[in-house]
Coordinates of C-alpha atoms and ligand atoms in Angstrom, one line a residue:
M8 CA 22.8 -7.7 27.0
D9 CA 25.0 -6.5 24.2
N10 CA 23.9 -3.9 21.7
I11 CA 23.0 -6.3 18.9
S12 CA 20.6 -8.3 21.1
I13 CA 18.6 -5.2 22.1
M14 CA 18.4 -3.8 18.6
K15 CA 14.8 -3.7 17.4
E16 CA 14.2 -6.2 14.6
Y17 CA 10.8 -4.8 13.5
T18 CA 9.1 -1.7 12.3
D19 CA 5.7 -0.9 13.7
I20 CA 3.7 1.6 11.7
L21 CA 0.5 3.4 12.8
A22 CA -1.6 3.8 9.7
I23 CA -4.7 6.0 9.1
E24 CA -7.3 5.7 6.3
T25 CA -10.2 8.2 5.7
S26 CA -10.4 8.5 1.9
C27 CA -14.1 7.6 1.7
D28 CA -16.6 6.4 4.2
E29 CA -14.5 4.3 6.5
T30 CA -12.7 5.8 9.5
A31 CA -9.8 3.4 10.0
A32 CA -6.6 3.0 11.9
A33 CA -4.2 0.1 12.3
V34 CA -0.8 -0.9 13.6
V35 CA 1.2 -3.1 11.2
R36 CA 4.5 -4.8 11.8
N37 CA 7.0 -5.1 9.0
G38 CA 4.3 -4.5 6.4
R39 CA 3.0 -8.1 6.9
E40 CA 1.6 -8.6 10.4
I41 CA -1.5 -6.9 11.8
L42 CA -1.2 -5.9 15.4
S43 CA -4.5 -4.0 15.3
N44 CA -7.1 -3.1 12.7
V45 CA -9.9 -0.8 13.6
I46 CA -12.6 0.2 11.1
Y47 CA -15.5 2.4 11.9
T48 CA -17.9 2.2 8.9
Q49 CA -20.2 5.0 8.0
I50 CA -22.4 2.9 5.7
A51 CA -25.6 3.2 7.8
L52 CA -25.2 7.0 7.8
H53 CA -25.1 7.2 4.0
T54 CA -27.7 4.6 3.2
E55 CA -30.7 6.9 3.2
Y56 CA -29.0 9.1 0.6
G57 CA -28.2 6.2 -1.7
G58 CA -24.5 6.9 -1.7
V59 CA -21.6 8.6 0.1
V60 CA -22.3 12.3 0.9
P61 CA -18.8 13.8 1.1
E62 CA -19.6 16.6 3.6
I63 CA -21.3 14.2 6.0
A64 CA -18.4 11.7 5.6
S65 CA -15.9 14.5 6.5
R66 CA -17.8 15.5 9.7
K67 CA -18.1 11.9 10.8
H68 CA -14.4 11.3 10.2
I69 CA -13.6 14.3 12.5
E70 CA -15.8 12.9 15.2
K71 CA -14.4 9.3 15.0
I72 CA -10.8 9.7 14.1
N73 CA -9.4 10.2 17.6
P74 CA -11.2 7.3 19.3
V75 CA -10.4 5.0 16.3
V76 CA -6.6 5.9 16.5
R77 CA -6.7 5.4 20.3
K78 CA -8.3 2.0 19.9
A79 CA -5.8 0.9 17.3
L80 CA -2.9 1.8 19.6
D81 CA -4.6 0.1 22.6
D82 CA -5.5 -3.1 20.7
A83 CA -1.9 -3.3 19.5
G84 CA -0.7 -2.7 23.1
K85 CA 1.5 0.2 21.8
T86 CA 2.2 3.7 22.9
L87 CA 3.0 6.4 20.4
D88 CA 6.6 6.3 21.6
E89 CA 6.9 2.6 20.4
I90 CA 5.6 3.4 16.9
D91 CA 8.3 3.9 14.2
A92 CA 6.3 6.0 11.7
V93 CA 2.8 7.4 11.1
A94 CA 1.3 6.6 7.7
V95 CA -1.8 8.1 6.0
T96 CA -3.7 7.8 2.8
Y97 CA -3.4 11.2 1.0
G98 CA -5.1 10.2 -2.3
P99 CA -7.0 9.4 -4.4
G100 CA -10.4 9.8 -2.7
L101 CA -12.8 12.5 -1.5
V102 CA -10.9 15.7 -0.6
G103 CA -12.7 16.5 2.6
P104 CA -12.4 13.0 4.1
L105 CA -8.7 12.8 3.0
L106 CA -7.9 16.0 4.7
V107 CA -9.2 14.7 8.0
G108 CA -6.8 11.8 7.9
V109 CA -3.8 13.8 6.6
S110 CA -4.3 16.5 9.3
E111 CA -4.6 13.8 12.0
A112 CA -1.5 12.0 10.9
K113 CA 0.6 15.2 10.6
A114 CA -0.5 16.3 14.1
I115 CA 0.3 12.9 15.7
A116 CA 3.6 12.5 13.8
W117 CA 4.8 16.0 14.6
A118 CA 3.8 15.8 18.3
A119 CA 5.4 12.4 18.8
G120 CA 8.5 13.2 16.7
K121 CA 7.9 10.4 14.2
P122 CA 8.4 10.3 10.4
L123 CA 5.3 10.8 8.3
V124 CA 4.6 8.5 5.3
G125 CA 2.0 9.5 2.7
V126 CA 0.4 6.5 1.0
N127 CA -1.5 6.1 -2.3
H128 CA -4.8 4.4 -1.6
I129 CA -4.8 2.2 -4.7
E130 CA -1.3 0.9 -3.8
G131 CA -2.7 0.2 -0.3
H132 CA -5.3 -2.0 -1.8
I133 CA -2.6 -4.1 -3.6
A134 CA -0.5 -4.2 -0.4
A135 CA -3.4 -6.0 1.4
N136 CA -2.1 -9.0 -0.3
Y137 CA 1.3 -8.8 1.5
I138 CA -0.6 -9.2 4.8
A139 CA -2.7 -12.1 3.6
H140 CA 0.1 -13.8 1.8
P141 CA 3.4 -13.3 3.7
D142 CA 5.4 -15.0 0.9
L143 CA 4.1 -12.9 -2.0
E144 CA 6.7 -10.6 -3.5
P145 CA 6.7 -8.6 -6.8
P146 CA 6.7 -9.1 -9.7
Y147 CA 3.2 -10.4 -10.5
L148 CA 0.0 -9.3 -12.2
G149 CA -2.5 -7.3 -10.2
L150 CA -6.2 -6.4 -10.8
I151 CA -7.5 -3.6 -8.6
V152 CA -11.3 -3.3 -8.6
S153 CA -12.8 -0.8 -6.3
G154 CA -15.5 1.9 -6.1
G155 CA -13.3 4.4 -7.9
H156 CA -10.8 2.4 -9.8
T157 CA -10.3 -0.5 -12.2
H158 CA -6.7 -1.2 -13.1
L159 CA -4.9 -4.2 -14.6
V160 CA -1.2 -3.8 -13.8
I161 CA 2.1 -5.4 -13.6
V162 CA 3.3 -5.0 -10.0
E163 CA 7.0 -4.6 -10.9
D164 CA 8.1 -3.7 -7.4
Y165 CA 6.4 -2.7 -4.1
A166 CA 5.8 0.9 -5.3
Q167 CA 6.4 0.5 -9.1
F168 CA 3.6 -0.4 -11.5
E169 CA 3.1 -0.8 -15.2
I170 CA -0.5 -0.1 -16.1
L171 CA -1.7 -2.5 -18.8
G172 CA -5.4 -1.4 -18.8
R173 CA -7.9 0.7 -16.9
T174 CA -11.6 1.5 -17.2
V175 CA -12.4 4.2 -19.8
D176 CA -15.7 5.1 -18.0
D177 CA -17.3 3.6 -14.8
A178 CA -15.2 1.7 -12.2
A179 CA -16.3 -1.9 -11.5
G180 CA -17.6 -1.0 -8.0
E181 CA -19.3 2.1 -9.4
V182 CA -21.3 0.0 -11.9
F183 CA -22.3 -2.4 -9.1
D184 CA -23.6 0.5 -7.1
K185 CA -25.5 2.2 -10.0
V186 CA -27.1 -1.0 -11.1
A187 CA -28.1 -1.9 -7.5
R188 CA -29.8 1.4 -7.2
A189 CA -31.6 1.0 -10.6
I190 CA -33.0 -2.4 -9.6
G191 CA -34.1 -1.3 -6.2
L192 CA -31.5 -2.8 -4.0
G193 CA -30.1 0.5 -2.7
Y194 CA -26.7 1.2 -1.2
P195 CA -24.2 -0.3 -0.7
G196 CA -24.8 -1.9 -4.1
G197 CA -21.9 -4.4 -4.4
P198 CA -22.6 -6.6 -1.4
K199 CA -26.4 -6.5 -2.1
I200 CA -26.0 -7.7 -5.7
D201 CA -23.6 -10.3 -4.5
K202 CA -26.1 -11.6 -1.9
V203 CA -29.3 -11.5 -4.1
S204 CA -27.4 -13.1 -7.0
R205 CA -27.2 -16.3 -5.1
E206 CA -30.9 -16.7 -5.5
G207 CA -30.9 -15.9 -9.2
N208 CA -30.0 -17.6 -12.6
A209 CA -26.9 -16.0 -14.1
D210 CA -27.8 -17.3 -17.5
A211 CA -31.3 -15.9 -17.5
I212 CA -30.4 -12.7 -19.4
T213 CA -27.4 -12.3 -21.8
F214 CA -25.6 -9.0 -21.4
P215 CA -22.8 -7.9 -23.7
K216 CA -19.1 -8.1 -22.7
A217 CA -17.8 -4.7 -23.7
K218 CA -14.5 -4.5 -25.5
V219 CA -12.5 -1.2 -26.0
N220 CA -11.3 -0.8 -29.5
G221 CA -7.6 -0.9 -29.9
A222 CA -6.9 -1.3 -26.1
E223 CA -7.2 -5.0 -25.3
Y224 CA -6.7 -4.6 -21.5
D225 CA -9.0 -1.6 -21.0
F226 CA -12.5 -1.9 -19.5
S227 CA -15.8 -0.2 -20.2
F228 CA -18.8 -0.8 -18.0
S229 CA -21.1 2.1 -19.0
G230 CA -22.6 0.1 -21.9
L231 CA -23.5 -2.7 -19.6
K232 CA -25.1 -0.3 -17.2
S233 CA -27.2 1.1 -20.1
C234 CA -28.2 -2.4 -21.2
V235 CA -29.5 -3.1 -17.6
L236 CA -31.5 0.2 -17.7
N237 CA -32.9 -0.6 -21.1
Y238 CA -34.0 -4.1 -19.9
L239 CA -35.7 -2.5 -16.9
N240 CA -37.5 0.1 -19.0
T241 CA -38.7 -2.4 -21.6
A242 CA -40.0 -4.7 -18.9
K243 CA -41.8 -1.7 -17.2
M244 CA -43.4 -0.5 -20.4
A245 CA -44.6 -4.1 -21.2
G246 CA -46.0 -4.2 -17.6
E247 CA -43.8 -7.2 -16.8
E248 CA -42.4 -7.9 -13.4
V249 CA -38.6 -7.7 -13.3
P250 CA -36.9 -10.8 -12.0
Q251 CA -34.6 -9.0 -9.6
A252 CA -32.4 -11.9 -8.6
D253 CA -31.9 -13.1 -12.2
L254 CA -31.1 -9.6 -13.4
A255 CA -28.6 -9.1 -10.6
A256 CA -26.9 -12.5 -11.2
S257 CA -26.8 -12.0 -15.0
F258 CA -25.3 -8.5 -14.6
Q259 CA -22.8 -9.8 -12.1
K260 CA -21.8 -12.6 -14.4
A261 CA -21.1 -10.1 -17.2
V262 CA -18.8 -8.0 -15.0
V263 CA -17.0 -11.1 -13.6
D264 CA -16.5 -12.6 -17.0
V265 CA -14.8 -9.5 -18.4
L266 CA -12.6 -9.2 -15.3
C267 CA -11.5 -12.8 -15.6
D268 CA -11.1 -12.7 -19.4
H269 CA -8.7 -9.7 -19.1
M270 CA -6.7 -11.1 -16.2
L271 CA -6.2 -14.5 -17.9
H272 CA -5.4 -12.9 -21.2
A273 CA -2.8 -10.8 -19.5
C274 CA -1.3 -13.8 -17.8
H275 CA -1.1 -15.6 -21.2
E276 CA 0.5 -12.6 -23.0
T277 CA 3.0 -11.6 -20.3
G278 CA 3.8 -15.0 -19.1
F279 CA 3.2 -14.2 -15.4
R280 CA 2.1 -17.2 -13.4
R281 CA 1.1 -15.3 -10.3
A282 CA -1.9 -12.9 -10.1
A283 CA -3.5 -10.9 -7.3
L284 CA -6.9 -9.3 -6.8
A285 CA -7.5 -6.2 -4.7
G286 CA -10.1 -3.6 -3.8
G287 CA -13.7 -3.7 -2.6
V288 CA -15.1 -5.6 -5.5
A289 CA -12.5 -8.4 -4.9
S290 CA -14.7 -9.4 -1.9
N291 CA -17.4 -10.4 -4.5
S292 CA -18.0 -14.2 -3.9
T293 CA -18.6 -15.0 -7.6
L294 CA -15.5 -13.1 -8.8
R295 CA -13.4 -14.9 -6.2
A296 CA -14.7 -18.3 -7.1
E297 CA -14.6 -17.8 -10.9
M298 CA -11.2 -16.2 -10.9
E299 CA -9.8 -19.0 -8.8
R300 CA -11.4 -21.6 -11.1
R301 CA -10.0 -20.1 -14.2
C302 CA -6.6 -19.4 -12.8
A303 CA -6.3 -22.9 -11.5
A304 CA -7.3 -24.3 -15.0
E305 CA -4.4 -22.2 -16.5
G306 CA -1.8 -23.1 -13.8
V307 CA -1.8 -19.5 -12.5
S308 CA -1.5 -19.0 -8.7
L309 CA -4.2 -16.5 -7.5
F310 CA -3.7 -14.3 -4.4
V311 CA -6.8 -12.7 -2.9
P312 CA -7.0 -10.9 0.5
P313 CA -9.8 -11.9 2.9
P314 CA -12.9 -9.7 2.4
I315 CA -12.1 -7.5 5.4
L316 CA -8.8 -6.5 3.8
C317 CA -10.4 -5.9 0.3
T318 CA -12.8 -3.1 1.4
D319 CA -11.2 0.0 2.8
N320 CA -9.1 -0.5 5.9
A321 CA -5.9 1.0 7.4
A322 CA -3.9 -2.2 7.7
M323 CA -3.4 -2.2 3.9
I324 CA -2.1 1.4 4.2
G325 CA 0.4 0.2 6.9
A326 CA 1.6 -2.6 4.6
A327 CA 2.2 -0.2 1.7
A328 CA 3.8 2.4 4.0
Y329 CA 6.4 -0.1 5.3
Y330 CA 7.9 -0.4 1.8
E331 CA 7.8 3.3 1.2
F332 CA 9.4 3.8 4.6
K333 CA 12.1 1.3 3.8
A334 CA 12.8 3.0 0.5
G335 CA 13.3 6.3 2.4
H336 CA 10.1 7.9 1.1
I337 CA 9.3 10.2 4.0
S338 CA 6.7 12.9 3.5
G339 CA 7.2 16.6 4.3
W340 CA 5.0 18.5 6.7
D341 CA 3.5 20.1 3.6
L342 CA 1.9 16.8 2.6
N343 CA -1.6 17.6 1.2
A344 CA -4.6 15.6 0.2
D345 CA -4.5 14.8 -3.6
P346 CA -8.0 13.5 -4.6
R347 CA -6.8 12.6 -8.1
L348 CA -3.5 10.9 -7.3
G349 CA -2.8 8.3 -9.9
L350 CA -1.4 4.8 -9.4
G351 CA 2.4 4.9 -9.2
Q352 CA 2.4 8.7 -8.7
R353 CA 3.7 10.4 -5.6
Ligands
LIG25 O1 -12.2 -0.5 -2.1 P1 -13.5 0.1 -1.6 O2 -13.9 -0.3 -0.3 O3 -13.5 1.6 -1.7 C1 -12.9 2.3 -2.8 O4 -11.7 2.5 -2.7 O5 -13.7 2.6 -3.7 O6 -14.6 -0.4 -2.7 C2 -15.9 -0.1 -2.5 C3 -16.6 -0.7 -3.7 C4 -18.1 -0.3 -3.7 O7 -18.4 0.1 -5.1 C5 -18.8 -1.5 -3.4 O8 -20.1 -1.6 -3.9 C6 -17.9 -2.6 -3.9 O9 -16.6 -2.1 -3.6 N1 -18.1 -3.9 -3.2 C7 -18.5 -5.0 -3.9 C8 -18.7 -6.0 -2.9 N2 -18.3 -5.5 -1.7 C9 -17.9 -4.2 -1.9 N3 -18.8 -5.2 -5.2 C10 -19.2 -6.4 -5.5 N4 -19.4 -7.4 -4.6 C11 -19.1 -7.3 -3.3 N5 -19.3 -8.3 -2.4
LIG26 ZN1 -10.6 1.7 -1.5

């Protein structure tokens, strides 16, 4: 065999994600192909507290990270020797949980003599689309809707973004979680509202679609949250029963309508004919259906990852890491958790 035929034609990255309440590891080839994707979700552990307790999350990550990484390598049929780089989410997120992943990745990369690649969690969410849609390449419009972030962006290149708009208060996922708690559905709010809404009438209650003065692409969800709380209090004081499913469906419609309005308006103004959704809220069934319907009506191609790649996972971190790695962005051994890392920052 000559040298050319034995040259490796692919890059396999071991990726680690621990920014919130999922302990995850994956092996991803060339940023596009999942060789393994292991997610240990802590949801059950945090349910009784009504949300993620950072200290409990950190302790669980410490307990689970080694077996999760081991399983990711085993499922991929890879040894550490065969891995080309070790990637890890270093922000944004909860500082304790982030530190567990960063320490683990540093230790593995140093011991195995592999490069370390720090990845921005929000960029990871966008990169989930590269796995789901192997032909998708920048530029295109992106809407990232997660528990901590709501960003409407132009994805100019794999790690280059122009932010058109963002939330000025609560993130989309955050308002799902808060409203779910208020109407008695509990944690995790998004999936529960999604489910119960299927039984409800989305036109039963009209909630306002908030606009942010002077910033056509920004979002504001705290007013909507207050309207839901006012509705609940008024019903309670009048001794009326609250129609939970109608309330959930009407609230969800208000959020979905605003997200779709902004995305379609941005497509219209910028001329982009390709748009992608990302983040935990992108697994919402009504958002997926409504965005697809409205994009199709306007001749815009919509890209959405499957739900398992919308919520937190390490495969998306491996996808984003591939493009960082190819661009020569290798992290130093002083890589630290950055809980407030912004989109496009490094
Ligand atoms: O991306 P993600 O897993 O974690 C963050 O980076 O924040 O997003 C979690 C958020 C939570 O607020 C959760 O309620 C929301 O995504 N979410 C949903 C759905 N599934 C998860 N929101 C609405 N509908 C869903 N089906
Ligand atoms: Zn996330």
